[in-house]
Amino acid sequence: MSYHDGLMLRRTCAIAAFAICSAFMPSVCAETGYDAWLRYAPLDPAAAKQYARLPVAVFVSSGSPVLESAQAELVRGVRGMLGKTLHVESRMPAGDAIVLATFDALAELGLSAPPEPVEGTYLLKAVERKGSSMLLIAGAGDRGILYGVFAFLRRIATGRGIEHLDEQESPYAPVRWTNEWDNLDGSIERGYAGRSIFFDGGQVVPDLTRALDYARLLASIGINGCTVNSVNTDPRTLTSPFILELARIADVFRPWGVRLSMAIDFSSPKSIGGLDTFDPLDPQVAAWWKQKADEIYRAIPDLAGFVLKADSEGRLGPSAYSRSHADAANVLARALKPHGGLLFYRAFVYDHHMDWRNPKNDRARAAYDSFHPLDGQFDDNVVLQIKHGPIDFQVREPVSPLLGALEHTNEAIELQITQEYTGQQRHLCYLVPMWKEVLDFDLHASGQVTYVKDLVSGRTFHRPAGGFVGVANVGLDANWLGHDLAMANLYGFGRLAFDPNLSPREIAEEWTRMTFGNDAPVVETIVSLLMESWPAYENYTGPLGAGTLTDIIQAHYGPGIESSERNGWGQWHRAGADGIGMDRTVATGTGFIGQYWPEAARLYESLENCPDDLLLFMHHVPWTHLLHSGKTVIQHIYDSHYDGAARVQTFPERWQELKGRIDEPRYEAVLAKFEYQAGHAIVWRDAVCDWFFRTSGIPDAQGRVGHHPGRVEAESMTLDGYTVEPVTPWETASGGKAISCLRPACTATFRFEGKSGTYDIAVQYFDENAGVARYKLIVAGKMAAEWLANDTLPSDQPNGHTSTRKSVRGILLHAGDEIRIEAKPDAKDHADIDYVELTPARR
Ligand code: GCW
């Protein structure tokens, strides 16, 4: 569905919802996901009752674009959920009222403000005043009021009372930003939900409605900054005409209290500025940056700052002139300083041409080795932006030791909302529990209790700036992230950045209630699916801290176990005949563990202490090494992959229990995603288990690996037109082979030889991004299913990215029945098939 179709549908729905829902019937009206958690769907009458005494008069003590948004949002939310129209009064009403006021204005109302509140703090309070009830939504600054309004509406949407309301919240840290990796041509690096909402064809898009609506979503969870262009930025970003275009985005962000920031290219003084150098210590270069910053602030007076990726993955940086990262950061920070801007310097700096033969080389060391020696050399408006783990957003990593190694430098933690290594929004993977573990980790900096959340927020070392950055990469898909349930990650990022003491379950529940309503089975099911999803994903994709065993060179999506070895990218797991894991100990390994403060290092240095889930990140061990769990490493790998895949087989069935309780379009869309995920988890399971079996030579004690009852390999069928081809990498096809149709049409046939009964039939085929092949499944002469291979998976070859399962359930089979697949290839999609699997019907 296009954006405009989505909007139309949303509007139709809104009108219909009003007609039907004015009678306060539970709404299962068609939705696109566009409204995300801000749907304001009508509450059922019983739940609405507790808000019956909500005043209808609203008074706002002053005016500003942010306050206008706050007031309009309040009216919109109350009207949607309670069917009540609020009246905005220009003077303080004599009777009951909802009052929106800054803390500064509270004295005029005879009320006292909290002492020294940080910007964005809000207070919700029920006050009796001169015999009338006043519901106060007060805040430190206009943003505080806006956040207060959203918090108030959240209470109503989740059915919490407002009787004796007295809630005060302050944002945990000043920096709560998203980064978007959007390119000026409209593509998005590691974006999985369509094209950019900001750019197209080298320009800012003419209609910025989508950007405005995004800012509203961000504001509702307390996000106050957004970098709109990719850190792999185009130098044209800083040209004068483009700055004026960016100013249009800043204009639509502003009413929601979201400040624009931009990623910049370090070589700009030379590439677009006409200088013959970009040496940060050259006075001409400093002057160029200063004049550029002045020009930008004339167009965007509230620009939040710059983000810089330098000397990383081919980006130019200070090393070109043998200057330090501090030299580079400071020249920019000084240009921003007079305007109050921040310079985010990314610590994601490593050598991607490292010699893999040297066992002492270690990419995980890079950020600490590059930046720890510079602590104290960065200006006060520089923030080091540090990925949460030392490698790169893997399904499991230890906390980056650099986060605990900077006492005199501002820092922000970079988390990834877009699921680059965690299923790319085709798999459900609720990341909030992972982030929470990271934020609650005690790095023991200076021997003290120092949780990551306190280090990054600047609380530990009393830093003036710091906080949380989430790489979001929303796109033009109507539901923003491609998978309706993936929005729990965007929501959860904002909620944790505002209050990292919230629990992942609380966040999941709050998000579910707002996104799908308060129906108990809906809430229970969705919360449990969310909570199970990261452990399940970890189980079927990556064992014991070895990383996500994905193809790390290309798509970062399907299995590609050996792709991390024998190259310079440094994501090595070093699996071989003798065992697996990176030895990062101080005693015999790369010394990475020595980058932690001693109390944290002690957790990892010895095999006895090292937690199982990070064992292979820290140690190289034999396949038969016994884990704390009592299992051998190899048996754990087999078991966890079978467990993880089995867990997600339950997802579609559990979702189906919600039919009729969720609007049809979102119900169907999520069901399709779950069906796909269940199939792809089996691809993962088999690829990983087969590869580790071949490498270790140790069979599965439970006899599952390599034995697949009911599976008929395509290469063993009677083929007409099809030819047998090897698949690369071999482990991504059952038996390493598939059949490929190089003629206009082909068939593959076999006879069912099992016991008569009802079966589920799974056809494992490859849906390449090179054409749209057609398939027919014919059982005993009758059409059982017909489908197109028209997904847009990230490869044009048969492999772990494209291997896809078509499941046809409840087919009656008699011994001797013929099962035939008829296929028509299209362009370079050769209608490849891996196998067919028959299992006694499950549902
Ligand atoms: O994980 C890698 C991604 C790159 C990304 C880089 C980074 C924007 O694969 O696409 O580039 O990280 O964070 O800079």
PDB file of N, CA, C and O in Angstrom, residues 652-703:
ATOM      1  N   PRO A 652       2.505 -18.278  14.831  1.00  0.00           N
ATOM      2  CA  PRO A 652       1.295 -18.098  14.002  1.00  0.00           C
ATOM      3  C   PRO A 652       0.044 -18.643  14.683  1.00  0.00           C
ATOM      4  O   PRO A 652      -1.014 -18.009  14.638  1.00  0.00           O
ATOM      5  N   GLU A 653       0.179 -19.778  15.346  1.00  0.00           N
ATOM      6  CA  GLU A 653      -1.017 -20.378  15.979  1.00  0.00           C
ATOM      7  C   GLU A 653      -1.536 -19.484  17.094  1.00  0.00           C
ATOM      8  O   GLU A 653      -2.741 -19.311  17.260  1.00  0.00           O
ATOM      9  N   ARG A 654      -0.610 -18.956  17.867  1.00  0.00           N
ATOM     10  CA  ARG A 654      -1.056 -18.106  18.985  1.00  0.00           C
ATOM     11  C   ARG A 654      -1.682 -16.820  18.459  1.00  0.00           C
ATOM     12  O   ARG A 654      -2.624 -16.276  19.038  1.00  0.00           O
ATOM     13  N   TRP A 655      -1.130 -16.328  17.380  1.00  0.00           N
ATOM     14  CA  TRP A 655      -1.703 -15.117  16.778  1.00  0.00           C
ATOM     15  C   TRP A 655      -3.104 -15.403  16.257  1.00  0.00           C
ATOM     16  O   TRP A 655      -4.016 -14.582  16.383  1.00  0.00           O
ATOM     17  N   GLN A 656      -3.293 -16.590  15.684  1.00  0.00           N
ATOM     18  CA  GLN A 656      -4.611 -16.925  15.126  1.00  0.00           C
ATOM     19  C   GLN A 656      -5.706 -16.931  16.187  1.00  0.00           C
ATOM     20  O   GLN A 656      -6.869 -16.704  15.881  1.00  0.00           O
ATOM     21  N   GLU A 657      -5.316 -17.166  17.417  1.00  0.00           N
ATOM     22  CA  GLU A 657      -6.303 -17.099  18.515  1.00  0.00           C
ATOM     23  C   GLU A 657      -6.902 -15.698  18.632  1.00  0.00           C
ATOM     24  O   GLU A 657      -7.933 -15.502  19.256  1.00  0.00           O
ATOM     25  N   LEU A 658      -6.226 -14.712  18.076  1.00  0.00           N
ATOM     26  CA  LEU A 658      -6.693 -13.325  18.222  1.00  0.00           C
ATOM     27  C   LEU A 658      -7.600 -12.890  17.074  1.00  0.00           C
ATOM     28  O   LEU A 658      -8.012 -11.732  17.016  1.00  0.00           O
ATOM     29  N   LYS A 659      -7.892 -13.807  16.179  1.00  0.00           N
ATOM     30  CA  LYS A 659      -8.743 -13.428  15.030  1.00  0.00           C
ATOM     31  C   LYS A 659     -10.066 -12.844  15.530  1.00  0.00           C
ATOM     32  O   LYS A 659     -10.690 -13.385  16.440  1.00  0.00           O
ATOM     33  N   GLY A 660     -10.436 -11.722  14.945  1.00  0.00           N
ATOM     34  CA  GLY A 660     -11.685 -11.062  15.337  1.00  0.00           C
ATOM     35  C   GLY A 660     -11.494 -10.079  16.483  1.00  0.00           C
ATOM     36  O   GLY A 660     -12.345  -9.245  16.743  1.00  0.00           O
ATOM     37  N   ARG A 661     -10.372 -10.204  17.182  1.00  0.00           N
ATOM     38  CA  ARG A 661     -10.101  -9.276  18.299  1.00  0.00           C
ATOM     39  C   ARG A 661      -9.194  -8.133  17.863  1.00  0.00           C
ATOM     40  O   ARG A 661      -8.937  -7.204  18.625  1.00  0.00           O
ATOM     41  N   ILE A 662      -8.659  -8.271  16.645  1.00  0.00           N
ATOM     42  CA  ILE A 662      -7.764  -7.257  16.080  1.00  0.00           C
ATOM     43  C   ILE A 662      -8.315  -6.949  14.702  1.00  0.00           C
ATOM     44  O   ILE A 662      -8.867  -7.836  14.040  1.00  0.00           O
ATOM     45  N   ASP A 663      -8.166  -5.720  14.260  1.00  0.00           N
ATOM     46  CA  ASP A 663      -8.667  -5.383  12.931  1.00  0.00           C
ATOM     47  C   ASP A 663      -8.013  -6.281  11.884  1.00  0.00           C
ATOM     48  O   ASP A 663      -6.851  -6.670  12.010  1.00  0.00           O
ATOM     49  N   GLU A 664      -8.755  -6.558  10.837  1.00  0.00           N
ATOM     50  CA  GLU A 664      -8.376  -7.559   9.840  1.00  0.00           C
ATOM     51  C   GLU A 664      -7.023  -7.250   9.146  1.00  0.00           C
ATOM     52  O   GLU A 664      -6.178  -8.132   9.073  1.00  0.00           O
ATOM     53  N   PRO A 665      -6.824  -6.018   8.657  1.00  0.00           N
ATOM     54  CA  PRO A 665      -5.563  -5.800   7.920  1.00  0.00           C
ATOM     55  C   PRO A 665      -4.318  -6.038   8.790  1.00  0.00           C
ATOM     56  O   PRO A 665      -3.374  -6.683   8.348  1.00  0.00           O
ATOM     57  N   ARG A 666      -4.330  -5.551  10.011  1.00  0.00           N
ATOM     58  CA  ARG A 666      -3.140  -5.763  10.843  1.00  0.00           C
ATOM     59  C   ARG A 666      -3.041  -7.229  11.269  1.00  0.00           C
ATOM     60  O   ARG A 666      -1.958  -7.793  11.358  1.00  0.00           O
ATOM     61  N   TYR A 667      -4.201  -7.844  11.517  1.00  0.00           N
ATOM     62  CA  TYR A 667      -4.199  -9.267  11.862  1.00  0.00           C
ATOM     63  C   TYR A 667      -3.552 -10.083  10.740  1.00  0.00           C
ATOM     64  O   TYR A 667      -2.650 -10.893  10.966  1.00  0.00           O
ATOM     65  N   GLU A 668      -3.997  -9.843   9.516  1.00  0.00           N
ATOM     66  CA  GLU A 668      -3.493 -10.616   8.373  1.00  0.00           C
ATOM     67  C   GLU A 668      -2.019 -10.320   8.120  1.00  0.00           C
ATOM     68  O   GLU A 668      -1.245 -11.225   7.830  1.00  0.00           O
ATOM     69  N   ALA A 669      -1.660  -9.061   8.221  1.00  0.00           N
ATOM     70  CA  ALA A 669      -0.268  -8.688   7.926  1.00  0.00           C
ATOM     71  C   ALA A 669       0.687  -9.353   8.919  1.00  0.00           C
ATOM     72  O   ALA A 669       1.726  -9.899   8.541  1.00  0.00           O
ATOM     73  N   VAL A 670       0.328  -9.340  10.192  1.00  0.00           N
ATOM     74  CA  VAL A 670       1.214  -9.936  11.203  1.00  0.00           C
ATOM     75  C   VAL A 670       1.220 -11.462  11.056  1.00  0.00           C
ATOM     76  O   VAL A 670       2.269 -12.097  11.165  1.00  0.00           O
ATOM     77  N   LEU A 671       0.056 -12.027  10.753  1.00  0.00           N
ATOM     78  CA  LEU A 671       0.010 -13.480  10.564  1.00  0.00           C
ATOM     79  C   LEU A 671       0.949 -13.898   9.433  1.00  0.00           C
ATOM     80  O   LEU A 671       1.719 -14.862   9.567  1.00  0.00           O
ATOM     81  N   ALA A 672       0.921 -13.153   8.336  1.00  0.00           N
ATOM     82  CA  ALA A 672       1.800 -13.491   7.202  1.00  0.00           C
ATOM     83  C   ALA A 672       3.269 -13.405   7.631  1.00  0.00           C
ATOM     84  O   ALA A 672       4.089 -14.255   7.275  1.00  0.00           O
ATOM     85  N   LYS A 673       3.595 -12.409   8.420  1.00  0.00           N
ATOM     86  CA  LYS A 673       4.984 -12.268   8.893  1.00  0.00           C
ATOM     87  C   LYS A 673       5.353 -13.462   9.775  1.00  0.00           C
ATOM     88  O   LYS A 673       6.457 -14.001   9.683  1.00  0.00           O
ATOM     89  N   PHE A 674       4.448 -13.858  10.659  1.00  0.00           N
ATOM     90  CA  PHE A 674       4.738 -14.985  11.551  1.00  0.00           C
ATOM     91  C   PHE A 674       4.899 -16.298  10.775  1.00  0.00           C
ATOM     92  O   PHE A 674       5.741 -17.121  11.098  1.00  0.00           O
ATOM     93  N   GLU A 675       4.045 -16.497   9.759  1.00  0.00           N
ATOM     94  CA  GLU A 675       4.162 -17.714   8.937  1.00  0.00           C
ATOM     95  C   GLU A 675       5.541 -17.730   8.270  1.00  0.00           C
ATOM     96  O   GLU A 675       6.213 -18.751   8.220  1.00  0.00           O
ATOM     97  N   TYR A 676       5.931 -16.581   7.756  1.00  0.00           N
ATOM     98  CA  TYR A 676       7.233 -16.497   7.093  1.00  0.00           C
ATOM     99  C   TYR A 676       8.355 -16.775   8.094  1.00  0.00           C
ATOM    100  O   TYR A 676       9.277 -17.555   7.837  1.00  0.00           O
ATOM    101  N   GLN A 677       8.268 -16.132   9.253  1.00  0.00           N
ATOM    102  CA  GLN A 677       9.319 -16.276  10.273  1.00  0.00           C
ATOM    103  C   GLN A 677       9.457 -17.736  10.710  1.00  0.00           C
ATOM    104  O   GLN A 677      10.571 -18.244  10.870  1.00  0.00           O
ATOM    105  N   ALA A 678       8.301 -18.400  10.885  1.00  0.00           N
ATOM    106  CA  ALA A 678       8.343 -19.796  11.319  1.00  0.00           C
ATOM    107  C   ALA A 678       9.120 -20.623  10.287  1.00  0.00           C
ATOM    108  O   ALA A 678       9.953 -21.473  10.638  1.00  0.00           O
ATOM    109  N   GLY A 679       8.886 -20.356   9.014  1.00  0.00           N
ATOM    110  CA  GLY A 679       9.602 -21.079   7.961  1.00  0.00           C
ATOM    111  C   GLY A 679      11.073 -20.732   7.931  1.00  0.00           C
ATOM    112  O   GLY A 679      11.943 -21.597   7.814  1.00  0.00           O
ATOM    113  N   HIS A 680      11.390 -19.452   8.060  1.00  0.00           N
ATOM    114  CA  HIS A 680      12.790 -19.033   7.951  1.00  0.00           C
ATOM    115  C   HIS A 680      13.603 -19.458   9.172  1.00  0.00           C
ATOM    116  O   HIS A 680      14.815 -19.674   9.081  1.00  0.00           O
ATOM    117  N   ALA A 681      12.931 -19.616  10.296  1.00  0.00           N
ATOM    118  CA  ALA A 681      13.643 -20.104  11.493  1.00  0.00           C
ATOM    119  C   ALA A 681      14.141 -21.533  11.257  1.00  0.00           C
ATOM    120  O   ALA A 681      15.189 -21.928  11.760  1.00  0.00           O
ATOM    121  N   ILE A 682      13.393 -22.276  10.451  1.00  0.00           N
ATOM    122  CA  ILE A 682      13.828 -23.649  10.143  1.00  0.00           C
ATOM    123  C   ILE A 682      15.036 -23.617   9.197  1.00  0.00           C
ATOM    124  O   ILE A 682      15.969 -24.411   9.331  1.00  0.00           O
ATOM    125  N   VAL A 683      15.046 -22.652   8.302  1.00  0.00           N
ATOM    126  CA  VAL A 683      16.221 -22.484   7.430  1.00  0.00           C
ATOM    127  C   VAL A 683      17.450 -22.211   8.303  1.00  0.00           C
ATOM    128  O   VAL A 683      18.514 -22.813   8.133  1.00  0.00           O
ATOM    129  N   TRP A 684      17.281 -21.315   9.242  1.00  0.00           N
ATOM    130  CA  TRP A 684      18.378 -20.980  10.164  1.00  0.00           C
ATOM    131  C   TRP A 684      18.821 -22.201  10.962  1.00  0.00           C
ATOM    132  O   TRP A 684      20.009 -22.509  11.058  1.00  0.00           O
ATOM    133  N   ARG A 685      17.837 -22.857  11.548  1.00  0.00           N
ATOM    134  CA  ARG A 685      18.143 -24.022  12.388  1.00  0.00           C
ATOM    135  C   ARG A 685      18.971 -25.044  11.615  1.00  0.00           C
ATOM    136  O   ARG A 685      20.025 -25.492  12.070  1.00  0.00           O
ATOM    137  N   ASP A 686      18.488 -25.370  10.421  1.00  0.00           N
ATOM    138  CA  ASP A 686      19.154 -26.432   9.668  1.00  0.00           C
ATOM    139  C   ASP A 686      20.527 -26.000   9.178  1.00  0.00           C
ATOM    140  O   ASP A 686      21.480 -26.783   9.206  1.00  0.00           O
ATOM    141  N   ALA A 687      20.632 -24.746   8.733  1.00  0.00           N
ATOM    142  CA  ALA A 687      21.929 -24.281   8.227  1.00  0.00           C
ATOM    143  C   ALA A 687      22.970 -24.324   9.345  1.00  0.00           C
ATOM    144  O   ALA A 687      24.085 -24.826   9.173  1.00  0.00           O
ATOM    145  N   VAL A 688      22.605 -23.805  10.500  1.00  0.00           N
ATOM    146  CA  VAL A 688      23.565 -23.744  11.606  1.00  0.00           C
ATOM    147  C   VAL A 688      23.900 -25.150  12.086  1.00  0.00           C
ATOM    148  O   VAL A 688      25.082 -25.503  12.245  1.00  0.00           O
ATOM    149  N   CYS A 689      22.885 -25.969  12.286  1.00  0.00           N
ATOM    150  CA  CYS A 689      23.153 -27.324  12.797  1.00  0.00           C
ATOM    151  C   CYS A 689      23.981 -28.134  11.799  1.00  0.00           C
ATOM    152  O   CYS A 689      24.945 -28.800  12.182  1.00  0.00           O
ATOM    153  N   ASP A 690      23.654 -28.064  10.523  1.00  0.00           N
ATOM    154  CA  ASP A 690      24.405 -28.842   9.526  1.00  0.00           C
ATOM    155  C   ASP A 690      25.860 -28.384   9.470  1.00  0.00           C
ATOM    156  O   ASP A 690      26.781 -29.188   9.398  1.00  0.00           O
ATOM    157  N   TRP A 691      26.043 -27.072   9.504  1.00  0.00           N
ATOM    158  CA  TRP A 691      27.409 -26.541   9.404  1.00  0.00           C
ATOM    159  C   TRP A 691      28.235 -26.957  10.624  1.00  0.00           C
ATOM    160  O   TRP A 691      29.385 -27.386  10.503  1.00  0.00           O
ATOM    161  N   PHE A 692      27.643 -26.863  11.783  1.00  0.00           N
ATOM    162  CA  PHE A 692      28.404 -27.215  12.989  1.00  0.00           C
ATOM    163  C   PHE A 692      28.624 -28.723  13.095  1.00  0.00           C
ATOM    164  O   PHE A 692      29.645 -29.165  13.606  1.00  0.00           O
ATOM    165  N   PHE A 693      27.694 -29.469  12.568  1.00  0.00           N
ATOM    166  CA  PHE A 693      27.889 -30.928  12.559  1.00  0.00           C
ATOM    167  C   PHE A 693      29.079 -31.271  11.656  1.00  0.00           C
ATOM    168  O   PHE A 693      29.987 -32.006  12.041  1.00  0.00           O
ATOM    169  N   ARG A 694      29.101 -30.674  10.460  1.00  0.00           N
ATOM    170  CA  ARG A 694      30.199 -30.981   9.548  1.00  0.00           C
ATOM    171  C   ARG A 694      31.533 -30.512  10.153  1.00  0.00           C
ATOM    172  O   ARG A 694      32.551 -31.196  10.062  1.00  0.00           O
ATOM    173  N   THR A 695      31.534 -29.347  10.792  1.00  0.00           N
ATOM    174  CA  THR A 695      32.797 -28.781  11.298  1.00  0.00           C
ATOM    175  C   THR A 695      33.285 -29.518  12.538  1.00  0.00           C
ATOM    176  O   THR A 695      34.479 -29.752  12.702  1.00  0.00           O
ATOM    177  N   SER A 696      32.359 -29.869  13.412  1.00  0.00           N
ATOM    178  CA  SER A 696      32.783 -30.515  14.671  1.00  0.00           C
ATOM    179  C   SER A 696      32.904 -32.029  14.515  1.00  0.00           C
ATOM    180  O   SER A 696      33.652 -32.676  15.246  1.00  0.00           O
ATOM    181  N   GLY A 697      32.166 -32.598  13.592  1.00  0.00           N
ATOM    182  CA  GLY A 697      32.151 -34.060  13.431  1.00  0.00           C
ATOM    183  C   GLY A 697      31.413 -34.769  14.561  1.00  0.00           C
ATOM    184  O   GLY A 697      31.433 -35.991  14.645  1.00  0.00           O
ATOM    185  N   ILE A 698      30.743 -34.006  15.424  1.00  0.00           N
ATOM    186  CA  ILE A 698      30.073 -34.625  16.580  1.00  0.00           C
ATOM    187  C   ILE A 698      28.559 -34.655  16.344  1.00  0.00           C
ATOM    188  O   ILE A 698      27.941 -33.607  16.149  1.00  0.00           O
ATOM    189  N   PRO A 699      27.965 -35.844  16.356  1.00  0.00           N
ATOM    190  CA  PRO A 699      26.522 -35.904  16.068  1.00  0.00           C
ATOM    191  C   PRO A 699      25.664 -35.355  17.209  1.00  0.00           C
ATOM    192  O   PRO A 699      26.120 -35.255  18.349  1.00  0.00           O
ATOM    193  N   ASP A 700      24.447 -35.038  16.859  1.00  0.00           N
ATOM    194  CA  ASP A 700      23.444 -34.566  17.813  1.00  0.00           C
ATOM    195  C   ASP A 700      23.003 -35.736  18.686  1.00  0.00           C
ATOM    196  O   ASP A 700      22.538 -36.752  18.150  1.00  0.00           O
ATOM    197  N   ALA A 701      23.152 -35.577  20.009  1.00  0.00           N
ATOM    198  CA  ALA A 701      22.793 -36.673  20.912  1.00  0.00           C
ATOM    199  C   ALA A 701      21.315 -37.036  20.768  1.00  0.00           C
ATOM    200  O   ALA A 701      20.909 -38.139  21.106  1.00  0.00           O
ATOM    201  N   GLN A 702      20.506 -36.083  20.284  1.00  0.00           N
ATOM    202  CA  GLN A 702      19.076 -36.388  20.131  1.00  0.00           C
ATOM    203  C   GLN A 702      18.721 -36.868  18.729  1.00  0.00           C
ATOM    204  O   GLN A 702      17.542 -37.025  18.405  1.00  0.00           O
ATOM    205  N   GLY A 703      19.737 -37.018  17.891  1.00  0.00           N
ATOM    206  CA  GLY A 703      19.520 -37.622  16.579  1.00  0.00           C
ATOM    207  C   GLY A 703      18.721 -36.802  15.581  1.00  0.00           C
ATOM    208  O   GLY A 703      18.220 -37.340  14.590  1.00  0.00           O
TER     209      GLY A 703
END
